[in-house]
PDB file of C-alpha atoms in Angstrom:
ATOM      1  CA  UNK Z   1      47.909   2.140  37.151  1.00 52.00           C
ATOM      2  CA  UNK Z   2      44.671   1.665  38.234  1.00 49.00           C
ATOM      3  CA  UNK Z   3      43.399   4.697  37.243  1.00 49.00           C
ATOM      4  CA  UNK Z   4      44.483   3.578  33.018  1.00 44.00           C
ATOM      5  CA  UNK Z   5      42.988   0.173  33.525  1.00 49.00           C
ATOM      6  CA  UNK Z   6      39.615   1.878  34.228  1.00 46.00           C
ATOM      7  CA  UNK Z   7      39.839   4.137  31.516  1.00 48.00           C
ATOM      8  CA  UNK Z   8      40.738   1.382  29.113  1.00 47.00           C
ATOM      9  CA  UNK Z   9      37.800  -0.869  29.541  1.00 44.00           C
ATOM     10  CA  UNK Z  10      35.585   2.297  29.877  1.00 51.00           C
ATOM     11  CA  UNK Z  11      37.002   2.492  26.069  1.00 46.00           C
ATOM     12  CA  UNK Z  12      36.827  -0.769  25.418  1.00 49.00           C
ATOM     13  CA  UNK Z  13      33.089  -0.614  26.528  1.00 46.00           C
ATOM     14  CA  UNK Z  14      32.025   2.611  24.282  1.00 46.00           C
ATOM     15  CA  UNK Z  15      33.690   0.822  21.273  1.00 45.00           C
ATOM     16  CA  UNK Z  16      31.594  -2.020  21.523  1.00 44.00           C
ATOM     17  CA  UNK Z  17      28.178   0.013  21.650  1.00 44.00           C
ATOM     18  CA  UNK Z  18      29.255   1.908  18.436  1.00 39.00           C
ATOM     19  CA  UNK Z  19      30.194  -1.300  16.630  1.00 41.00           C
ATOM     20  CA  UNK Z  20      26.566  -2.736  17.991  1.00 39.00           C
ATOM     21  CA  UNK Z  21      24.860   0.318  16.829  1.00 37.00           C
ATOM     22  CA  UNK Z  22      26.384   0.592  12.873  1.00 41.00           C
ATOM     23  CA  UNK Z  23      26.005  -3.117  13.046  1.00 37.00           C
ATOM     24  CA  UNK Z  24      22.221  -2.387  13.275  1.00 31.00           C
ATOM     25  CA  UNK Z  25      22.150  -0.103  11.316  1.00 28.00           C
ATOM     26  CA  UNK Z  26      23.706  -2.039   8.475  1.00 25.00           C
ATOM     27  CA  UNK Z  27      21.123  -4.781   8.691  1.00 23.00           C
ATOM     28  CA  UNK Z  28      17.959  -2.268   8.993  1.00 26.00           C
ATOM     29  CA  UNK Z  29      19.392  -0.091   5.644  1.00 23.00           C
ATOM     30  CA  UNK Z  30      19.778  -4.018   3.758  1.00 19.00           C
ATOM     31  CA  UNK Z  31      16.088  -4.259   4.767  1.00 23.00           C
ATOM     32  CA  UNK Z  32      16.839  -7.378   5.973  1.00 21.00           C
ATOM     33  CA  UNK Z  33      14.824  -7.209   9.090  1.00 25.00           C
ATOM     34  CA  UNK Z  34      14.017  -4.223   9.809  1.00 28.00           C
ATOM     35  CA  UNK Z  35      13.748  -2.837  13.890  1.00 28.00           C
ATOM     36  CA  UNK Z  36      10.780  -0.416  15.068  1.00 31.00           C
ATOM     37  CA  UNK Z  37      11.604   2.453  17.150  1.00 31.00           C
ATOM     38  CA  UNK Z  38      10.150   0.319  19.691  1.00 32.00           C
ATOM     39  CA  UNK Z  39      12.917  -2.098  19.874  1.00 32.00           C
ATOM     40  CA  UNK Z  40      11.108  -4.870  18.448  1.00 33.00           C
ATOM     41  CA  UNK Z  41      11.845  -6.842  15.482  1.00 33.00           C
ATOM     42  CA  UNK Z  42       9.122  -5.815  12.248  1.00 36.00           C
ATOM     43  CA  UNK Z  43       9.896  -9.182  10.544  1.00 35.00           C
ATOM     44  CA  UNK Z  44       6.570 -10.544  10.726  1.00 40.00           C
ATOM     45  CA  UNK Z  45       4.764  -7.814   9.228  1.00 42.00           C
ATOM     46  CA  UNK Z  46       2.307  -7.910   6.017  1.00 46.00           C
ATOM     47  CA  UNK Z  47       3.548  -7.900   2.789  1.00 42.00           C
ATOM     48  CA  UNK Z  48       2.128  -4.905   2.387  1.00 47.00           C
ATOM     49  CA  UNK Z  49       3.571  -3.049   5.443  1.00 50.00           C
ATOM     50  CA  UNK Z  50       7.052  -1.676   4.504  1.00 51.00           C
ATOM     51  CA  UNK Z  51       9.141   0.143   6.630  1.00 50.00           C
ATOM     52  CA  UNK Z  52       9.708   3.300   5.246  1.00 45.00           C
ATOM     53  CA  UNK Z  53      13.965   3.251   5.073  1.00 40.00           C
ATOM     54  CA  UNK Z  54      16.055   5.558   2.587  1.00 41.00           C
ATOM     55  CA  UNK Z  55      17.580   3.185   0.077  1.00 41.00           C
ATOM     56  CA  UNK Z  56      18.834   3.823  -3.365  1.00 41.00           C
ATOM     57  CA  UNK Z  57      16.077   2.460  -5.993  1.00 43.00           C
ATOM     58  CA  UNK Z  58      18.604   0.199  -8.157  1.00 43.00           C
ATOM     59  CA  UNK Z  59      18.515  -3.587  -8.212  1.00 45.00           C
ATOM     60  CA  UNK Z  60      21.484  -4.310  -6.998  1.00 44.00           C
ATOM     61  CA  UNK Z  61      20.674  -2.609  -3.462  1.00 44.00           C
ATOM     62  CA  UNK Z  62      17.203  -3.690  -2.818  1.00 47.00           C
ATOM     63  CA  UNK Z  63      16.675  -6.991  -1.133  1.00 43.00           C
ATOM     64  CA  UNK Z  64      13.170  -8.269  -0.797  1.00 47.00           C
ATOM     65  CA  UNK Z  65      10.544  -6.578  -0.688  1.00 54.00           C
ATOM     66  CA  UNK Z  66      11.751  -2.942   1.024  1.00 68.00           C
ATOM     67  CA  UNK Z  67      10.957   1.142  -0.060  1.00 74.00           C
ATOM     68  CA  UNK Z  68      13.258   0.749  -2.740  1.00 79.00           C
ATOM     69  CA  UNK Z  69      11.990  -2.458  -4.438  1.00 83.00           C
ATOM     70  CA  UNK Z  70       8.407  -0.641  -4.703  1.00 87.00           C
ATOM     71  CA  UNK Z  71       9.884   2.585  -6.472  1.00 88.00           C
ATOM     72  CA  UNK Z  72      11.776   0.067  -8.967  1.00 87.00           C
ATOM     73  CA  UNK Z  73       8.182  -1.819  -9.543  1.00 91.00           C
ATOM     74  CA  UNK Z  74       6.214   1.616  -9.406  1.00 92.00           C
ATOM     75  CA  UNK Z  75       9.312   2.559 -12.512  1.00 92.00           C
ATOM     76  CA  UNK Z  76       8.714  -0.871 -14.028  1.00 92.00           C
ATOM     77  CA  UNK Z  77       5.278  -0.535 -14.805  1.00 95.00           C
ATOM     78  CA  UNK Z  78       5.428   2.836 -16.189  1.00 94.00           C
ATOM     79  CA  UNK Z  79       7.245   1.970 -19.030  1.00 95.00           C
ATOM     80  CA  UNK Z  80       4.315   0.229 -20.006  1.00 94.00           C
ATOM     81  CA  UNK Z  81       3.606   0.994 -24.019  1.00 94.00           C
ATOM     82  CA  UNK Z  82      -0.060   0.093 -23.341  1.00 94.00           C
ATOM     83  CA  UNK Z  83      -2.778   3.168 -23.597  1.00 92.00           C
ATOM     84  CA  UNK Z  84      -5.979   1.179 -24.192  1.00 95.00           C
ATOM     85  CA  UNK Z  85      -8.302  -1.111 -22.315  1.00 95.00           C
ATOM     86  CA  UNK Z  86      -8.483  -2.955 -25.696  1.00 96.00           C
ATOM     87  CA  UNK Z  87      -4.961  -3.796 -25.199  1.00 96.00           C
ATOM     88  CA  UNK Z  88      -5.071  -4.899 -21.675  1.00 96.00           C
ATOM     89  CA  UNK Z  89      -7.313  -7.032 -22.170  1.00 95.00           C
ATOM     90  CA  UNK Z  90      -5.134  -8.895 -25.737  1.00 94.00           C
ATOM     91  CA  UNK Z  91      -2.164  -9.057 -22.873  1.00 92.00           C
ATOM     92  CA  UNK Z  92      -4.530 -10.552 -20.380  1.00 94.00           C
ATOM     93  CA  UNK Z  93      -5.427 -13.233 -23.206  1.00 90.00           C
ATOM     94  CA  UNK Z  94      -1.235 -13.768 -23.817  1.00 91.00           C
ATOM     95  CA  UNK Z  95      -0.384 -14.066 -20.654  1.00 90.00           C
ATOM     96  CA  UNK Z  96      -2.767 -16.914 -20.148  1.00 92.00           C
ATOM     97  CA  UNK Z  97      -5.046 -14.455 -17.597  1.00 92.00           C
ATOM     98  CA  UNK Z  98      -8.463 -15.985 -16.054  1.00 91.00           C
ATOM     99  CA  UNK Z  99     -11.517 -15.285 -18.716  1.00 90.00           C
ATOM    100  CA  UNK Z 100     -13.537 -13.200 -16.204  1.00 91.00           C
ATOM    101  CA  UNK Z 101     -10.866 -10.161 -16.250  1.00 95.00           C
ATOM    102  CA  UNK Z 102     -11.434  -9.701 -19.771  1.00 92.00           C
ATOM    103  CA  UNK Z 103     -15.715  -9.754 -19.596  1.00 93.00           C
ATOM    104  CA  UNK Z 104     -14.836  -7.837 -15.838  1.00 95.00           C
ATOM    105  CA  UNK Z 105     -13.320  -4.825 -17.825  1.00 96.00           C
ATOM    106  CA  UNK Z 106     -15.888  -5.320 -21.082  1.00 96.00           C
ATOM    107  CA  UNK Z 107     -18.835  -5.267 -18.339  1.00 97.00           C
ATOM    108  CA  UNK Z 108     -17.110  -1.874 -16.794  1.00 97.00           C
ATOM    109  CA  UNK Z 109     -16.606  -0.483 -19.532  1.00 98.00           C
ATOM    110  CA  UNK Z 110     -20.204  -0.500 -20.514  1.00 98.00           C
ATOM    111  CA  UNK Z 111     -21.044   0.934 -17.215  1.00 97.00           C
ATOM    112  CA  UNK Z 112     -18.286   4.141 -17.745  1.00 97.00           C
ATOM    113  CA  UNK Z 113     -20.464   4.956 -20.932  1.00 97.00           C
ATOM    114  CA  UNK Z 114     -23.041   5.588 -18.862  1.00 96.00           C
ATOM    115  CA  UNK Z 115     -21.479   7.277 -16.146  1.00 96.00           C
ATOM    116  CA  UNK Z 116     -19.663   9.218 -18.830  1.00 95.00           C
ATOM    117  CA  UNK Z 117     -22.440  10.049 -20.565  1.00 94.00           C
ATOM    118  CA  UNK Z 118     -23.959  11.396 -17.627  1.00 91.00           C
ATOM    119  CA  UNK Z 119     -21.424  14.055 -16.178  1.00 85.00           C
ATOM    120  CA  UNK Z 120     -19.691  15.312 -18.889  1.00 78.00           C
ATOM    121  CA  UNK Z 121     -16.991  17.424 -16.827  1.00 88.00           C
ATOM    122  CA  UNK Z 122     -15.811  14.178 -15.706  1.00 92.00           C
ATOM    123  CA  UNK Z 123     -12.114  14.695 -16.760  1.00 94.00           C
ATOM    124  CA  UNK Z 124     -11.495  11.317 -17.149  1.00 97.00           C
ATOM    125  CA  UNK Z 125     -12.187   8.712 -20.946  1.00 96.00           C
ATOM    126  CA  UNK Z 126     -14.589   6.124 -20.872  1.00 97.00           C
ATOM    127  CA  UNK Z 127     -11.540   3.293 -20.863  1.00 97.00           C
ATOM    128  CA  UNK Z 128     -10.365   5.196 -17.768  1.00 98.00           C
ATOM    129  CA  UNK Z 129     -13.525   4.948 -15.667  1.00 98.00           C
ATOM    130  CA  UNK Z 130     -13.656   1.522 -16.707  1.00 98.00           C
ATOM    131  CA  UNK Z 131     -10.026   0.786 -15.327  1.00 98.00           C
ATOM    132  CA  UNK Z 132     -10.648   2.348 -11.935  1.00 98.00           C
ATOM    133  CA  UNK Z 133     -14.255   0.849 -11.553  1.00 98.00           C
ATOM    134  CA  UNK Z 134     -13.016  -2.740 -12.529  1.00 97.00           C
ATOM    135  CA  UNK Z 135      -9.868  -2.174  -9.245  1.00 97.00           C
ATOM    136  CA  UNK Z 136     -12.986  -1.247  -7.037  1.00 96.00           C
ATOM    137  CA  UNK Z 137     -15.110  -4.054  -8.088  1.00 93.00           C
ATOM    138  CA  UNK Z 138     -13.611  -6.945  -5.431  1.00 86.00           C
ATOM    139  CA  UNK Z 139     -12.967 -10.164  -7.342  1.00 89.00           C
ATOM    140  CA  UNK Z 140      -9.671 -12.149  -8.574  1.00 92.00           C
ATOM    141  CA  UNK Z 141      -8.594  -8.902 -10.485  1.00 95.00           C
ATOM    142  CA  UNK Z 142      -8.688  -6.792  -7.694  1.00 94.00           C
ATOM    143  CA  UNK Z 143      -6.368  -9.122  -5.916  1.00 95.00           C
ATOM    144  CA  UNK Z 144      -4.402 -10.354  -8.127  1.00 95.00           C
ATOM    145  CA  UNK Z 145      -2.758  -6.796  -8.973  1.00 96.00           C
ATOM    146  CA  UNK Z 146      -2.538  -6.051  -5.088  1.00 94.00           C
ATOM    147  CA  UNK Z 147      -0.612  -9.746  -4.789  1.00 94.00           C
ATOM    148  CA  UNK Z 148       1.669  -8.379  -7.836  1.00 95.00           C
ATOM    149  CA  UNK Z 149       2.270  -5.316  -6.841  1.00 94.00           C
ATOM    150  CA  UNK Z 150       2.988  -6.252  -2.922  1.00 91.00           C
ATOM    151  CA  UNK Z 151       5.230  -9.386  -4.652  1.00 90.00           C
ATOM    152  CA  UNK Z 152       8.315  -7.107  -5.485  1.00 88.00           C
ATOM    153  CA  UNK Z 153       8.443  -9.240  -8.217  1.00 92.00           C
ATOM    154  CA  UNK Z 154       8.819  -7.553 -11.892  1.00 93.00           C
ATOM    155  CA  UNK Z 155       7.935 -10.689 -13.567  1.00 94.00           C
ATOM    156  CA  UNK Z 156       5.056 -11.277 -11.358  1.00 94.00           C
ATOM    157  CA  UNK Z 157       3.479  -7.982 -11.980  1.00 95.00           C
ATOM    158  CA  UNK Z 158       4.440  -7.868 -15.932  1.00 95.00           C
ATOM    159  CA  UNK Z 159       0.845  -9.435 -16.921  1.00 95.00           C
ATOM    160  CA  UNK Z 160      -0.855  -6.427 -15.086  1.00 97.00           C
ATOM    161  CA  UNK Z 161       1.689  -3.726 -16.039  1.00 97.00           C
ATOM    162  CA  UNK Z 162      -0.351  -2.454 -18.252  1.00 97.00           C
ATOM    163  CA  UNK Z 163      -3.035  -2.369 -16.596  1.00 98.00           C
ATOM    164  CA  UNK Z 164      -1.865  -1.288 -13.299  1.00 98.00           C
ATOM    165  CA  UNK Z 165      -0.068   1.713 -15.243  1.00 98.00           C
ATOM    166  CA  UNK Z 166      -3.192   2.775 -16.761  1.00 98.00           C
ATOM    167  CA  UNK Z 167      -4.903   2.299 -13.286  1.00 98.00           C
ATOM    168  CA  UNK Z 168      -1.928   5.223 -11.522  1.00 98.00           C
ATOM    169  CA  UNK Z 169      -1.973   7.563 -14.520  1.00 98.00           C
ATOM    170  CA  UNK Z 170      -6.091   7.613 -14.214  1.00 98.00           C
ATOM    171  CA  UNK Z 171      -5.889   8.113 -10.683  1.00 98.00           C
ATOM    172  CA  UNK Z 172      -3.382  10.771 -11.043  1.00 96.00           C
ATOM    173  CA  UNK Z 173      -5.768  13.337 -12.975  1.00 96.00           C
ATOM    174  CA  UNK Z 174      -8.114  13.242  -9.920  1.00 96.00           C
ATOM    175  CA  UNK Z 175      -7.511  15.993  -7.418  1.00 88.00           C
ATOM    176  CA  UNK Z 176      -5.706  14.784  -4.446  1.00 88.00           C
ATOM    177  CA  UNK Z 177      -7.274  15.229  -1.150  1.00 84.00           C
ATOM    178  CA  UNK Z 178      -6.382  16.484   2.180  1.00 93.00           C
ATOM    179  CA  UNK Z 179      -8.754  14.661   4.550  1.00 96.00           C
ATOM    180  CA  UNK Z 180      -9.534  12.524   6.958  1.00 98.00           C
ATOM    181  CA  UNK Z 181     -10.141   8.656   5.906  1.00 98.00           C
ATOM    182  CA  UNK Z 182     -10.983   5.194   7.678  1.00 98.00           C
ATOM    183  CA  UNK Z 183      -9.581   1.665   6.669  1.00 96.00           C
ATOM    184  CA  UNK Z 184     -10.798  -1.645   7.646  1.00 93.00           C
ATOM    185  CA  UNK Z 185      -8.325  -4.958   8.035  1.00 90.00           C
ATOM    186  CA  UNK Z 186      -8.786  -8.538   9.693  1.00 87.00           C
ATOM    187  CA  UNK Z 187      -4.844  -8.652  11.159  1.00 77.00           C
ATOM    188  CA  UNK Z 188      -3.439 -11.408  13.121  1.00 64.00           C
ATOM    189  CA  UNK Z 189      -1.186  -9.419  15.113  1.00 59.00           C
ATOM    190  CA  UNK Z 190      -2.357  -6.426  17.333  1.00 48.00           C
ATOM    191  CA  UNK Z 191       0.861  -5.230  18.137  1.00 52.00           C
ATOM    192  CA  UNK Z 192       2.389  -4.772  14.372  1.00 73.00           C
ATOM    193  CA  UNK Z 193       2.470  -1.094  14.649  1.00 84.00           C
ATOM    194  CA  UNK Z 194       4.064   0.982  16.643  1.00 89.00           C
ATOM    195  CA  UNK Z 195       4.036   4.679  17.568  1.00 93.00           C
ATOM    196  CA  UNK Z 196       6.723   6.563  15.291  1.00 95.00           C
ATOM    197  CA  UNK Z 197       7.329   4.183  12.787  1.00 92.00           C
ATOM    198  CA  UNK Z 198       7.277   4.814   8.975  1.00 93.00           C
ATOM    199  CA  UNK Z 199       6.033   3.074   6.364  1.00 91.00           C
ATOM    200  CA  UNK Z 200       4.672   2.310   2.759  1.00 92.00           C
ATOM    201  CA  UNK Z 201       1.915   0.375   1.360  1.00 92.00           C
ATOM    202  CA  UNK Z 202       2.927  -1.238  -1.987  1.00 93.00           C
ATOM    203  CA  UNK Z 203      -0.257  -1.609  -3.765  1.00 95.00           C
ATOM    204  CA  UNK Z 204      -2.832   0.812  -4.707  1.00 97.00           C
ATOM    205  CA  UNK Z 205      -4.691   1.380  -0.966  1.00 96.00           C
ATOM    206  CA  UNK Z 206      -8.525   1.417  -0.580  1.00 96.00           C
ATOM    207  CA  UNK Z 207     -10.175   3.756   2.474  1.00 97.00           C
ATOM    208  CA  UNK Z 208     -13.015   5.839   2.824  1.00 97.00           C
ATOM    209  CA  UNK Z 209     -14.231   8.972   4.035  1.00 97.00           C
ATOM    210  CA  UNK Z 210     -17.351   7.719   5.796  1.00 96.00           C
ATOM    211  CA  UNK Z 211     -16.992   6.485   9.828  1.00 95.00           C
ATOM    212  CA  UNK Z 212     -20.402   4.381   9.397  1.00 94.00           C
ATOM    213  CA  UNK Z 213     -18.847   1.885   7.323  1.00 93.00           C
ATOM    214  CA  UNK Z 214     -15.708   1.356   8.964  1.00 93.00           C
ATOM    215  CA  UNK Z 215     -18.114   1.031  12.342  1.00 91.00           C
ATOM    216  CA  UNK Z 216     -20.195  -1.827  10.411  1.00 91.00           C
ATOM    217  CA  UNK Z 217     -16.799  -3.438   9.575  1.00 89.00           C
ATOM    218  CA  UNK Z 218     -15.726  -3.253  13.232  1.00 87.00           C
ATOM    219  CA  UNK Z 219     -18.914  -4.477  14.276  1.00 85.00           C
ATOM    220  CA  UNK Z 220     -19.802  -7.594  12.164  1.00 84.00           C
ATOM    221  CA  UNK Z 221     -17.774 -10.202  14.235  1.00 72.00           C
ATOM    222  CA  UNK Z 222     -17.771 -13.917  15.330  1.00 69.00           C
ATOM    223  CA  UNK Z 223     -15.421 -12.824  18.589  1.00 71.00           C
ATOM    224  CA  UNK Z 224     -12.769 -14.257  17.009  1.00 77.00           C
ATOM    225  CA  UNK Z 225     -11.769 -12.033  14.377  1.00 83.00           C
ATOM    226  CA  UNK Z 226      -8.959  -9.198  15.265  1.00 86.00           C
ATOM    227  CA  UNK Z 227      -9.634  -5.889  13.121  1.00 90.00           C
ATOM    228  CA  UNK Z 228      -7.671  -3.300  12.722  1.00 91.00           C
ATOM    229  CA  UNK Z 229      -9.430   0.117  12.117  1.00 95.00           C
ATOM    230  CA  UNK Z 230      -7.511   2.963  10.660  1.00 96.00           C
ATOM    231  CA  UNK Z 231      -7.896   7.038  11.149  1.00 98.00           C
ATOM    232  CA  UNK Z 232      -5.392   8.484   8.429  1.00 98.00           C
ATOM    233  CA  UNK Z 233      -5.107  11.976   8.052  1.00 98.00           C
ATOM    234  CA  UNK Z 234      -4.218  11.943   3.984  1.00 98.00           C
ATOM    235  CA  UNK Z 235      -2.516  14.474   2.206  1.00 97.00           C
ATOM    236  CA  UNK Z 236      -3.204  12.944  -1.759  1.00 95.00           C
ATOM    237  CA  UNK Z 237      -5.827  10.485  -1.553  1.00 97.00           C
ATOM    238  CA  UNK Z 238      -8.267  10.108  -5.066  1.00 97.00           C
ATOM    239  CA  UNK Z 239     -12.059  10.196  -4.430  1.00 97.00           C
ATOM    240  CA  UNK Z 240     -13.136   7.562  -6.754  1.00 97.00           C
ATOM    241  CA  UNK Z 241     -16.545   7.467  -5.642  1.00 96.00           C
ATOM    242  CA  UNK Z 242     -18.369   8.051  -8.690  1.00 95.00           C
ATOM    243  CA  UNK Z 243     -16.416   5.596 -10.888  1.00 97.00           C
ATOM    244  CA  UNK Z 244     -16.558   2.906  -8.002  1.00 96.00           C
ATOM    245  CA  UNK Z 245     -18.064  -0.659  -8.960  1.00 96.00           C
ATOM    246  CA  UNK Z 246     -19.740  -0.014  -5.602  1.00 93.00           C
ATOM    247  CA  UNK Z 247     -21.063   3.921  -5.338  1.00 93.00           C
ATOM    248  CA  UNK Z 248     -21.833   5.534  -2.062  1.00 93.00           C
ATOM    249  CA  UNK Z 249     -19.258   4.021  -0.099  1.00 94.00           C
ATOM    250  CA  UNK Z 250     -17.389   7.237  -0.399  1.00 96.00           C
ATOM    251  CA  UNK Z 251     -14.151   5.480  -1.419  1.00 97.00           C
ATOM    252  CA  UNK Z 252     -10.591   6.799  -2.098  1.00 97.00           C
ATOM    253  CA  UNK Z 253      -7.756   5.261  -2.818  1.00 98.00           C
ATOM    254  CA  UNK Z 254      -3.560   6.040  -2.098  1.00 98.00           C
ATOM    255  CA  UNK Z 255      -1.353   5.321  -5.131  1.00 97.00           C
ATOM    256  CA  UNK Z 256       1.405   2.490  -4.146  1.00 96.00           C
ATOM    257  CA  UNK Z 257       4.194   3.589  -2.405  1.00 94.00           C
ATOM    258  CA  UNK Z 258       1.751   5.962  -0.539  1.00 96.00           C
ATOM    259  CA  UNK Z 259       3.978   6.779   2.997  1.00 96.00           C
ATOM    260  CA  UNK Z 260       2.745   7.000   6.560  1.00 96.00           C
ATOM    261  CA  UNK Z 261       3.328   7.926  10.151  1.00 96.00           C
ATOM    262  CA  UNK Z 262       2.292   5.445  13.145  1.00 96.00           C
ATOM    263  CA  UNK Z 263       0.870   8.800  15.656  1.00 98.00           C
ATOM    264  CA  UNK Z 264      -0.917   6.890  18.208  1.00 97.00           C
ATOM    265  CA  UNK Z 265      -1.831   3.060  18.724  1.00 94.00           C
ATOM    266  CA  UNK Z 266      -5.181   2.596  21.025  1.00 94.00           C
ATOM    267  CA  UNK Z 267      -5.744  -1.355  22.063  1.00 88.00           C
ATOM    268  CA  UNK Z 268      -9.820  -1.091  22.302  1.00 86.00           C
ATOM    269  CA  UNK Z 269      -9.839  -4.711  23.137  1.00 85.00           C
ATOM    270  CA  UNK Z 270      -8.066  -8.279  22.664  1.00 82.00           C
ATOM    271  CA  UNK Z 271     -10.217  -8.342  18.973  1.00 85.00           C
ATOM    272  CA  UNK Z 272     -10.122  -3.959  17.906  1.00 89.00           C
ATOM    273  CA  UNK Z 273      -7.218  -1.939  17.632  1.00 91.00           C
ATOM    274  CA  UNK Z 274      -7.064   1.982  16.006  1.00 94.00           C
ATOM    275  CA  UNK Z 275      -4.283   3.108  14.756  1.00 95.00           C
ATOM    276  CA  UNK Z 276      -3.872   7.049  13.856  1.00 98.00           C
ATOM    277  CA  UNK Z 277      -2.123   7.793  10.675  1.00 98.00           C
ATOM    278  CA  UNK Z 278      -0.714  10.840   9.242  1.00 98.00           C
ATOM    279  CA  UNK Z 279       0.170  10.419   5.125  1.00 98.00           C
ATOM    280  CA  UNK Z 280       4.113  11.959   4.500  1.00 96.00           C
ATOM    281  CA  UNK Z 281       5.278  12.852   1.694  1.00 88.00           C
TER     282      UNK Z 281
END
């Protein structure tokens, strides 16, 4: 009699761990509040840092903003039916959009003549240069698209559809890279990534290929400041250098919904971390 009582709460026991570990489960695939392989709960995280989870991209699945709410923003803004830089900038004017995007993109578009007219094999149209210097260029533009675009929010990116569309089908005719590349970030929390997780950045991604800026970035600090310096080993990274509003800074840039691999975390000090990337496909 004894024997059956032990095996039935040795059941009992074993049920409850399954029911535990689908009930996990359930709320990590909902992307509700998502758990690192470290145990520890990711809810804090950046807008822009997405745990990379396998969810069907249709509306009535995606909650917040998770993997599968970026692939239904990345298909919203494709179906833009604006090819010119002429008619970003009348949608800009509709939508009510700040005055300085539309003399932003008329100023770099006068600059991609030039650039245009001086390399020839560039494979890209003047508008296009224009586009890509304008993302480059840091101002209210420049962020505004990354707050859209890291939103989840259709209705919030709809003014820069357009725009961001022509922006990803530009960047798409570069080669892609494989490389190594460095990003720079002031972060509040040191211990947001951890080794083995997965993840997405929803907005078009800036890095470069050169070590000496991310080393002045590092550097320049009050002692108060935590940075975050990142070593990503990229498998389709655009080198927009030439067409950058800021040239020589060896710049690329990862479309959104680019997807990486934490490899290794190294805690330099209480105010520097590096974290070790490897892109995924």
């Amino acid at each position: 009699m004894a024997r059956v009582q032990f095996y039935l709460v040795g059941l009992c026991l074993l049920l409850m761990a399954i029911m535990t570990v689908n009930g996990s489960t359930t709320l990590n695939k909902r992307g509700l509040q998502p758990v690192s392989p470290t145990g520890g709960s990711s809810s804090t995280r950046s807008p822009h840092f997405i745990e990379y989870m396998n969810e069907p991209a249709s509306p009535s699945t995606c909650h917040g903003t998770t993997p599968c709410q970026i692939q239904l923003i990345i298909k919203d803004y494709q179906k833009s039916e604006v090819r010119s830089l002429d008619e970003v900038m009348k949608n800009f004017v509709k939508s009510g959009e700040p005055a300085t995007y539309d003399s932003d993109l008329r100023d770099c578009r006068e600059k991609a003549k030039t650039i245009k007219a001086k390399t020839r094999t560039i494979p890209l149209s003047v508008d296009e240069i224009a586009i890509i210097m304008c993302y480059t260029k840091a101002g209210l533009l420049h962020e505004a698209v990354n707050k859209a675009l890291r939103s989840g929010d259709t209705e919030k990116l709809a003014p820069f559809a357009g725009y961001v569309n022509l922006l990803h089908l530009a960047l798409k005719k570069l080669q892609f890279l494989k490389t190594t590349v460095y990003r720079g970030e002031e972060w509040n929390d040191p211990h947001e990534y951890a080794r083995g997780d997965k993840f997405q950045w929803a907005a078009f991604t800036s890095a470069t290929t050169s070590k000496d800026k991310i080393n002045e970035f590092i550097k320049k600090n009050d002692g108060k400041v935590k940075k975050t310096e990142f070593i990503i080993e990229a498998i389709n990274a655009r080198d927009v250098d030439i067409y950058s509003a800021e040239p020589g800074e060896k710049e690329h840039l990862f479309l959104p919904g680019a997807r990486f691999k934490v490899e290794q975390v190294e805690k330099k000090d209480n105010l520097h971390q590096i974290i070790h990337l490897t892109e995924i496909l």
